[in-house]
Amino acid sequence: MLVTLILASHTTADAAKKTKAFKSEARTATAVDRVINAEILAAEGKLAPKTSDEDFLRRVTFDIAGTVPTPSQVTLFALDPDEKKRTKLIDRLLESDAYATNWARYWRDVIFSKATNARVRGVQGTFETWMTEQLKENAAWDEIATGLITATGDIRYDGETALIFAQEGQPSEIAAEVSRIFLGIQMQCANCHDHPTDSWNREQFHQLAAFFPRVGVRPVREENNVRSFEIVSVNQDSRNRRPFAQNPERVFNFLDRNRDGKINKAEASRNQNFARLFERIIEFGDKNKDGALTLEELRAAADEFARRVDRKSRDRGRVRREAVNLLACAARRAVRPQRPSEEDTLEARARGYIGRKTRVSLFEGGRRRGAARR
């Protein structure tokens, strides 16, 4: 008798929860329908009649599972007298493996559609597997977004590293993609200029991009000579920068391409990180005003930069090392294999867009669903 009462109480509680959830979903659906209907009527349109069971089954199955129903499924659904069969159909599809597989492919297209790194083709499967598991486990969207934005680890095993690796760890590229994917806002043009018709200006873009400089892509090689890359936090892996801080001459080995003992603007522009720093220090670091920095001028500029950054600090050596390490970050990125050309940068793409008047696609979620995710 006690067991029966306990089971009955749990069943009643579960039923109450489901009823409450159903009412909440119904209110949401009603609110959405109200907004859509208002827009249609405001445009002097005419509301279409309720779709047939056959059309509803085909649309929902295609949208959620990425497939079309079989003829027998269409017949059975049309003959089902249950008034809640449409709601139940959606629940069944969301619990199916086909839903997780289909939408993992959709998000794969979204993440990789604007990749600046050609090597990402090799990790698409890793991301798809990870995303499929997230959807199967009904992970919250804030957890999925956090995982993608803050990911670290080996790209071969950690699928959540896909977003950062696809943009090569570049802060401006990551910021543009985070805004597009998670905020639904196209603000990459503000990386270079204030657009006359956009709400977001250049300062706001770089405020967003300021969240991402302390992440990087590092090549790794295992004992069996297998090469890969890993996403690392610069804060947690400062040992990477010490060799350059102890030996600033290595900066020239990477950036002085013509081996004339100077770094000019053209050489600095090959690396986005160093190019920004070059513009800041050339004003006071170029002693002979020839538009280039020698090694001695760079050392002096690093000292001056340190004094300007932290005039109140007593540990000048620490601040100087940090300033030199900024140059080291640029030098380390220059040796990575298959580095994208200058034409692959966001600024270059923006210039090409303005010059060629390229049309912008309205489908920002990757390729069109249906054909793309198969």
GROMACS .gro file of C-alpha atoms in nm:
model
  374
    1MET     CA    1   0.000   0.000   0.000
    2LEU     CA    2   0.283   0.241   0.089
    3VAL     CA    3   0.468   0.163  -0.234
    4THR     CA    4   0.150   0.229  -0.431
    5LEU     CA    5   0.101   0.565  -0.262
    6ILE     CA    6   0.463   0.665  -0.328
    7LEU     CA    7   0.440   0.568  -0.695
    8ALA     CA    8   0.109   0.748  -0.726
    9SER     CA    9   0.252   1.062  -0.569
   10HIS     CA   10   0.551   1.060  -0.805
   11THR     CA   11   0.328   0.998  -1.104
   12THR     CA   12   0.101   1.282  -1.001
   13ALA     CA   13   0.398   1.514  -0.949
   14ASP     CA   14   0.548   1.423  -1.287
   15ALA     CA   15   0.213   1.476  -1.455
   16ALA     CA   16   0.180   1.816  -1.287
   17LYS     CA   17   0.529   1.917  -1.408
   18LYS     CA   18   0.451   1.807  -1.763
   19THR     CA   19   0.120   1.993  -1.759
   20LYS     CA   20   0.290   2.309  -1.631
   21ALA     CA   21   0.563   2.281  -1.895
   22PHE     CA   22   0.304   2.224  -2.167
   23LYS     CA   23   0.109   2.533  -2.061
   24SER     CA   24   0.430   2.739  -2.062
   25GLU     CA   25   0.521   2.617  -2.410
   26ALA     CA   26   0.168   2.687  -2.530
   27ARG     CA   27   0.186   3.044  -2.401
   28THR     CA   28   0.520   3.094  -2.574
   29ALA     CA   29   0.384   2.955  -2.901
   30THR     CA   30   0.079   3.178  -2.876
   31ALA     CA   31   0.296   3.484  -2.817
   32VAL     CA   32   0.516   3.402  -3.117
   33ASP     CA   33   0.212   3.344  -3.338
   34ARG     CA   34   0.069   3.677  -3.225
   35VAL     CA   35   0.385   3.863  -3.332
   36ILE     CA   36   0.404   3.683  -3.668
   37ASN     CA   37   0.037   3.739  -3.743
   38ALA     CA   38   0.067   4.106  -3.656
   39GLU     CA   39   0.357   4.148  -3.899
   40ILE     CA   40   0.167   3.975  -4.178
   41LEU     CA   41  -0.146   4.183  -4.125
   42ALA     CA   42   0.057   4.503  -4.097
   43ALA     CA   43   0.196   4.430  -4.442
   44GLU     CA   44  -0.161   4.396  -4.567
   45GLY     CA   45  -0.115   4.026  -4.611
   46LYS     CA   46  -0.363   3.746  -4.558
   47LEU     CA   47  -0.317   3.477  -4.296
   48ALA     CA   48  -0.278   3.135  -4.450
   49PRO     CA   49  -0.498   2.850  -4.327
   50LYS     CA   50  -0.365   2.585  -4.090
   51THR     CA   51  -0.133   2.345  -4.269
   52SER     CA   52  -0.235   1.986  -4.331
   53ASP     CA   53  -0.102   1.700  -4.121
   54GLU     CA   54   0.097   1.572  -4.416
   55ASP     CA   55   0.271   1.906  -4.473
   56PHE     CA   56   0.331   1.956  -4.102
   57LEU     CA   57   0.493   1.613  -4.070
   58ARG     CA   58   0.721   1.676  -4.366
   59ARG     CA   59   0.829   2.023  -4.251
   60VAL     CA   60   0.894   1.932  -3.890
   61THR     CA   61   1.075   1.609  -3.972
   62PHE     CA   62   1.296   1.786  -4.223
   63ASP     CA   63   1.374   2.079  -3.990
   64ILE     CA   64   1.448   1.872  -3.680
   65ALA     CA   65   1.586   1.543  -3.812
   66GLY     CA   66   1.710   1.650  -4.154
   67THR     CA   67   1.516   1.376  -4.330
   68VAL     CA   68   1.178   1.328  -4.495
   69PRO     CA   69   0.914   1.093  -4.352
   70THR     CA   70   0.838   0.765  -4.522
   71PRO     CA   71   0.503   0.710  -4.696
   72SER     CA   72   0.388   0.483  -4.415
   73GLN     CA   73   0.475   0.746  -4.154
   74VAL     CA   74   0.273   1.003  -4.346
   75THR     CA   75  -0.028   0.774  -4.362
   76LEU     CA   76  -0.018   0.677  -3.995
   77PHE     CA   77   0.024   1.039  -3.884
   78ALA     CA   78  -0.265   1.158  -4.099
   79LEU     CA   79  -0.494   0.884  -3.960
   80ASP     CA   80  -0.394   0.942  -3.595
   81PRO     CA   81  -0.697   1.099  -3.417
   82ASP     CA   82  -0.490   1.231  -3.120
   83GLU     CA   83  -0.535   1.608  -3.087
   84LYS     CA   84  -0.183   1.641  -2.943
   85LYS     CA   85  -0.009   1.436  -3.210
   86ARG     CA   86   0.181   1.735  -3.347
   87THR     CA   87   0.328   1.818  -3.007
   88LYS     CA   88   0.412   1.454  -2.946
   89LEU     CA   89   0.579   1.430  -3.287
   90ILE     CA   90   0.809   1.719  -3.202
   91ASP     CA   91   0.900   1.557  -2.869
   92ARG     CA   92   0.984   1.227  -3.039
   93LEU     CA   93   1.202   1.396  -3.299
   94LEU     CA   94   1.391   1.599  -3.038
   95GLU     CA   95   1.469   1.280  -2.847
   96SER     CA   96   1.599   1.101  -3.158
   97ASP     CA   97   1.964   1.063  -3.257
   98ALA     CA   98   1.876   1.211  -3.595
   99TYR     CA   99   1.805   1.547  -3.428
  100ALA     CA  100   2.149   1.558  -3.263
  101THR     CA  101   2.325   1.451  -3.583
  102ASN     CA  102   2.138   1.693  -3.805
  103TRP     CA  103   2.186   1.999  -3.588
  104ALA     CA  104   2.547   1.914  -3.509
  105ARG     CA  105   2.605   1.935  -3.884
  106TYR     CA  106   2.422   2.266  -3.893
  107TRP     CA  107   2.645   2.412  -3.624
  108ARG     CA  108   2.948   2.265  -3.799
  109ASP     CA  109   2.858   2.472  -4.104
  110VAL     CA  110   2.804   2.782  -3.889
  111ILE     CA  111   3.137   2.750  -3.707
  112PHE     CA  112   3.348   2.671  -4.013
  113SER     CA  113   3.172   2.880  -4.278
  114LYS     CA  114   3.400   3.180  -4.219
  115ALA     CA  115   3.715   2.999  -4.109
  116THR     CA  116   4.042   3.179  -4.186
  117ASN     CA  117   4.243   2.860  -4.131
  118ALA     CA  118   4.248   2.599  -4.408
  119ARG     CA  119   4.362   2.331  -4.163
  120VAL     CA  120   4.022   2.325  -3.992
  121ARG     CA  121   3.897   2.072  -4.245
  122GLY     CA  122   4.079   1.807  -4.044
  123VAL     CA  123   3.891   1.882  -3.720
  124GLN     CA  124   3.537   1.919  -3.850
  125GLY     CA  125   3.462   1.559  -3.754
  126THR     CA  126   3.592   1.615  -3.401
  127PHE     CA  127   3.367   1.916  -3.357
  128GLU     CA  128   3.067   1.736  -3.505
  129THR     CA  129   3.112   1.446  -3.264
  130TRP     CA  130   3.142   1.682  -2.967
  131MET     CA  131   2.839   1.886  -3.070
  132THR     CA  132   2.633   1.572  -3.127
  133GLU     CA  133   2.705   1.459  -2.772
  134GLN     CA  134   2.608   1.800  -2.634
  135LEU     CA  135   2.271   1.783  -2.808
  136LYS     CA  136   2.211   1.423  -2.703
  137GLU     CA  137   2.281   1.514  -2.342
  138ASN     CA  138   2.048   1.814  -2.370
  139ALA     CA  139   2.326   2.051  -2.266
  140ALA     CA  140   2.216   2.406  -2.199
  141TRP     CA  141   2.295   2.657  -2.473
  142ASP     CA  142   2.484   2.881  -2.232
  143GLU     CA  143   2.707   2.584  -2.145
  144ILE     CA  144   2.770   2.509  -2.513
  145ALA     CA  145   2.851   2.873  -2.588
  146THR     CA  146   3.083   2.897  -2.288
  147GLY     CA  147   3.263   2.580  -2.395
  148LEU     CA  148   3.326   2.713  -2.745
  149ILE     CA  149   3.438   3.059  -2.635
  150THR     CA  150   3.667   2.950  -2.349
  151ALA     CA  151   3.797   2.620  -2.490
  152THR     CA  152   4.153   2.494  -2.446
  153GLY     CA  153   4.309   2.163  -2.545
  154ASP     CA  154   4.428   1.952  -2.836
  155ILE     CA  155   4.223   2.011  -3.151
  156ARG     CA  156   4.224   1.639  -3.232
  157TYR     CA  157   4.038   1.543  -2.916
  158ASP     CA  158   3.861   1.855  -2.787
  159GLY     CA  159   3.583   1.948  -3.028
  160GLU     CA  160   3.499   2.269  -2.845
  161THR     CA  161   3.831   2.419  -2.965
  162ALA     CA  162   3.691   2.445  -3.319
  163LEU     CA  163   3.578   2.809  -3.302
  164ILE     CA  164   3.911   2.946  -3.184
  165PHE     CA  165   4.117   2.722  -3.410
  166ALA     CA  166   3.905   2.814  -3.712
  167GLN     CA  167   4.005   3.178  -3.654
  168GLU     CA  168   4.368   3.094  -3.569
  169GLY     CA  169   4.333   3.248  -3.226
  170GLN     CA  170   4.322   3.600  -3.371
  171PRO     CA  171   4.127   3.831  -3.132
  172SER     CA  172   3.960   4.039  -3.403
  173GLU     CA  173   3.851   3.733  -3.600
  174ILE     CA  174   3.719   3.557  -3.288
  175ALA     CA  175   3.531   3.869  -3.180
  176ALA     CA  176   3.365   3.901  -3.521
  177GLU     CA  177   3.256   3.536  -3.516
  178VAL     CA  178   3.135   3.543  -3.155
  179SER     CA  179   2.924   3.847  -3.240
  180ARG     CA  180   2.784   3.682  -3.554
  181ILE     CA  181   2.717   3.339  -3.409
  182PHE     CA  182   2.603   3.414  -3.054
  183LEU     CA  183   2.469   3.770  -3.078
  184GLY     CA  184   2.336   3.766  -3.433
  185ILE     CA  185   2.521   4.090  -3.510
  186GLN     CA  186   2.749   4.149  -3.808
  187MET     CA  187   3.006   4.394  -3.673
  188GLN     CA  188   3.332   4.281  -3.837
  189CYS     CA  189   3.341   4.596  -4.052
  190ALA     CA  190   3.391   4.796  -3.733
  191ASN     CA  191   3.732   4.635  -3.697
  192CYS     CA  192   3.859   4.892  -3.947
  193HIS     CA  193   3.614   5.182  -3.951
  194ASP     CA  194   3.285   5.325  -3.828
  195HIS     CA  195   3.023   5.224  -4.082
  196PRO     CA  196   2.767   5.498  -4.153
  197THR     CA  197   2.467   5.264  -4.126
  198ASP     CA  198   2.580   5.033  -3.844
  199SER     CA  199   2.496   5.083  -3.478
  200TRP     CA  200   2.831   4.948  -3.355
  201ASN     CA  201   3.144   5.157  -3.393
  202ARG     CA  202   3.512   5.067  -3.407
  203GLU     CA  203   3.575   5.137  -3.040
  204GLN     CA  204   3.297   4.901  -2.937
  205PHE     CA  205   3.430   4.628  -3.166
  206HIS     CA  206   3.773   4.646  -3.008
  207GLN     CA  207   3.618   4.648  -2.662
  208LEU     CA  208   3.468   4.311  -2.751
  209ALA     CA  209   3.793   4.189  -2.910
  210ALA     CA  210   3.980   4.281  -2.591
  211PHE     CA  211   3.836   3.968  -2.427
  212PHE     CA  212   4.032   3.736  -2.658
  213PRO     CA  213   4.403   3.832  -2.680
  214ARG     CA  214   4.508   3.591  -2.405
  215VAL     CA  215   4.433   3.278  -2.604
  216GLY     CA  216   4.657   3.128  -2.868
  217VAL     CA  217   4.714   2.837  -3.107
  218ARG     CA  218   5.033   2.643  -3.042
  219PRO     CA  219   5.185   2.366  -3.257
  220VAL     CA  220   5.264   2.042  -3.074
  221ARG     CA  221   5.463   1.737  -3.180
  222GLU     CA  222   5.445   1.398  -3.012
  223GLU     CA  223   5.719   1.137  -2.981
  224ASN     CA  224   5.599   0.949  -3.290
  225ASN     CA  225   5.639   1.273  -3.489
  226VAL     CA  226   5.263   1.327  -3.509
  227ARG     CA  227   5.194   1.700  -3.542
  228SER     CA  228   4.891   1.881  -3.413
  229PHE     CA  229   4.784   2.209  -3.257
  230GLU     CA  230   4.641   2.300  -2.921
  231ILE     CA  231   4.451   2.598  -2.790
  232VAL     CA  232   4.630   2.744  -2.489
  233SER     CA  233   4.571   3.022  -2.241
  234VAL     CA  234   4.857   3.271  -2.252
  235ASN     CA  235   4.810   3.342  -1.883
  236GLN     CA  236   4.856   2.977  -1.791
  237ASP     CA  237   5.144   2.911  -2.028
  238SER     CA  238   5.380   3.205  -1.984
  239ARG     CA  239   5.682   2.974  -2.020
  240ASN     CA  240   5.632   2.994  -2.396
  241ARG     CA  241   5.739   3.356  -2.394
  242ARG     CA  242   6.053   3.332  -2.180
  243PRO     CA  243   6.302   3.235  -2.453
  244PHE     CA  244   6.208   3.544  -2.651
  245ALA     CA  245   6.219   3.770  -2.345
  246GLN     CA  246   6.566   3.644  -2.263
  247ASN     CA  247   6.686   3.676  -2.624
  248PRO     CA  248   6.512   3.965  -2.809
  249GLU     CA  249   6.739   3.910  -3.110
  250ARG     CA  250   6.512   3.622  -3.208
  251VAL     CA  251   6.243   3.877  -3.288
  252PHE     CA  252   6.458   3.991  -3.578
  253ASN     CA  253   6.522   3.638  -3.696
  254PHE     CA  254   6.149   3.606  -3.757
  255LEU     CA  255   6.044   3.957  -3.863
  256ASP     CA  256   6.350   4.094  -4.044
  257ARG     CA  257   6.268   3.917  -4.369
  258ASN     CA  258   6.524   4.089  -4.594
  259ARG     CA  259   6.799   4.056  -4.329
  260ASP     CA  260   6.897   4.424  -4.340
  261GLY     CA  261   6.900   4.455  -3.961
  262LYS     CA  262   6.581   4.660  -3.952
  263ILE     CA  263   6.208   4.604  -3.921
  264ASN     CA  264   6.006   4.834  -4.144
  265LYS     CA  265   5.632   4.886  -4.171
  266ALA     CA  266   5.592   4.638  -4.455
  267GLU     CA  267   5.763   4.362  -4.257
  268ALA     CA  268   5.565   4.449  -3.944
  269SER     CA  269   5.235   4.440  -4.137
  270ARG     CA  270   5.284   4.069  -4.209
  271ASN     CA  271   5.187   4.000  -3.849
  272GLN     CA  272   4.870   4.160  -3.715
  273ASN     CA  273   4.981   4.163  -3.352
  274PHE     CA  274   5.320   4.322  -3.419
  275ALA     CA  275   5.176   4.567  -3.674
  276ARG     CA  276   4.961   4.731  -3.406
  277LEU     CA  277   5.255   4.753  -3.167
  278PHE     CA  278   5.483   4.884  -3.441
  279GLU     CA  279   5.254   5.182  -3.501
  280ARG     CA  280   5.270   5.268  -3.130
  281ILE     CA  281   5.644   5.252  -3.080
  282ILE     CA  282   5.773   5.382  -3.415
  283GLU     CA  283   5.684   5.738  -3.314
  284PHE     CA  284   5.930   5.747  -3.025
  285GLY     CA  285   6.150   5.448  -3.108
  286ASP     CA  286   6.272   5.551  -3.453
  287LYS     CA  287   6.566   5.769  -3.355
  288ASN     CA  288   6.701   5.839  -3.705
  289LYS     CA  289   6.353   5.879  -3.856
  290ASP     CA  290   6.406   5.630  -4.136
  291GLY     CA  291   6.074   5.457  -4.082
  292ALA     CA  292   6.230   5.136  -3.947
  293LEU     CA  293   6.351   4.993  -3.616
  294THR     CA  294   6.694   4.847  -3.559
  295LEU     CA  295   6.753   4.600  -3.279
  296GLU     CA  296   6.903   4.869  -3.059
  297GLU     CA  297   6.611   5.101  -3.130
  298LEU     CA  298   6.370   4.821  -3.049
  299ARG     CA  299   6.540   4.760  -2.715
  300ALA     CA  300   6.527   5.130  -2.632
  301ALA     CA  301   6.164   5.147  -2.743
  302ALA     CA  302   6.080   4.851  -2.518
  303ASP     CA  303   6.229   5.039  -2.222
  304GLU     CA  304   6.039   5.355  -2.307
  305PHE     CA  305   5.720   5.159  -2.362
  306ALA     CA  306   5.763   5.002  -2.020
  307ARG     CA  307   5.801   5.343  -1.856
  308ARG     CA  308   5.488   5.472  -2.027
  309VAL     CA  309   5.285   5.166  -1.932
  310ASP     CA  310   5.378   5.166  -1.566
  311ARG     CA  311   5.555   5.480  -1.447
  312LYS     CA  312   5.483   5.401  -1.084
  313SER     CA  313   5.628   5.052  -1.090
  314ARG     CA  314   5.959   4.999  -0.912
  315ASP     CA  315   6.032   4.674  -1.090
  316ARG     CA  316   6.140   4.816  -1.425
  317GLY     CA  317   6.290   4.485  -1.533
  318ARG     CA  318   5.961   4.301  -1.496
  319VAL     CA  319   5.771   4.561  -1.697
  320ARG     CA  320   6.042   4.566  -1.964
  321ARG     CA  321   6.019   4.187  -1.999
  322GLU     CA  322   5.644   4.215  -2.041
  323ALA     CA  323   5.692   4.476  -2.315
  324VAL     CA  324   5.945   4.257  -2.496
  325ASN     CA  325   5.711   3.961  -2.456
  326LEU     CA  326   5.452   4.153  -2.658
  327LEU     CA  327   5.701   4.146  -2.943
  328ALA     CA  328   5.772   3.781  -2.869
  329CYS     CA  329   5.409   3.686  -2.921
  330ALA     CA  330   5.428   3.829  -3.272
  331ALA     CA  331   5.754   3.649  -3.343
  332ARG     CA  332   5.621   3.315  -3.221
  333ARG     CA  333   5.321   3.330  -3.453
  334ALA     CA  334   5.540   3.390  -3.757
  335VAL     CA  335   5.696   3.038  -3.747
  336ARG     CA  336   5.372   2.844  -3.752
  337PRO     CA  337   5.334   2.623  -4.060
  338GLN     CA  338   5.090   2.716  -4.337
  339ARG     CA  339   5.030   3.062  -4.199
  340PRO     CA  340   4.755   3.240  -4.400
  341SER     CA  341   4.873   3.501  -4.645
  342GLU     CA  342   4.822   3.871  -4.597
  343GLU     CA  343   4.518   3.852  -4.821
  344ASP     CA  344   4.345   3.624  -4.568
  345THR     CA  345   4.330   3.884  -4.290
  346LEU     CA  346   4.005   4.052  -4.194
  347GLU     CA  347   4.135   4.394  -4.295
  348ALA     CA  348   4.239   4.265  -4.639
  349ARG     CA  349   3.901   4.104  -4.689
  350ALA     CA  350   3.734   4.433  -4.595
  351ARG     CA  351   3.944   4.621  -4.848
  352GLY     CA  352   3.859   4.365  -5.114
  353TYR     CA  353   3.492   4.392  -5.031
  354ILE     CA  354   3.492   4.769  -5.066
  355GLY     CA  355   3.692   4.758  -5.389
  356ARG     CA  356   3.495   4.488  -5.565
  357LYS     CA  357   3.155   4.576  -5.418
  358THR     CA  358   3.098   4.213  -5.339
  359ARG     CA  359   2.743   4.119  -5.258
  360VAL     CA  360   2.685   4.001  -4.902
  361SER     CA  361   2.491   3.677  -4.860
  362LEU     CA  362   2.187   3.688  -4.635
  363PHE     CA  363   2.239   3.330  -4.526
  364GLU     CA  364   2.482   3.383  -4.236
  365GLY     CA  365   2.429   3.045  -4.075
  366GLY     CA  366   2.651   2.867  -4.326
  367ARG     CA  367   2.512   2.697  -4.637
  368ARG     CA  368   2.140   2.653  -4.671
  369ARG     CA  369   1.999   2.382  -4.457
  370GLY     CA  370   1.899   2.060  -4.628
  371ALA     CA  371   2.161   2.051  -4.902
  372ALA     CA  372   2.447   2.149  -4.673
  373ARG     CA  373   2.398   1.912  -4.385
  374ARG     CA  374   2.406   1.579  -4.565
   0.00000   0.00000   0.00000
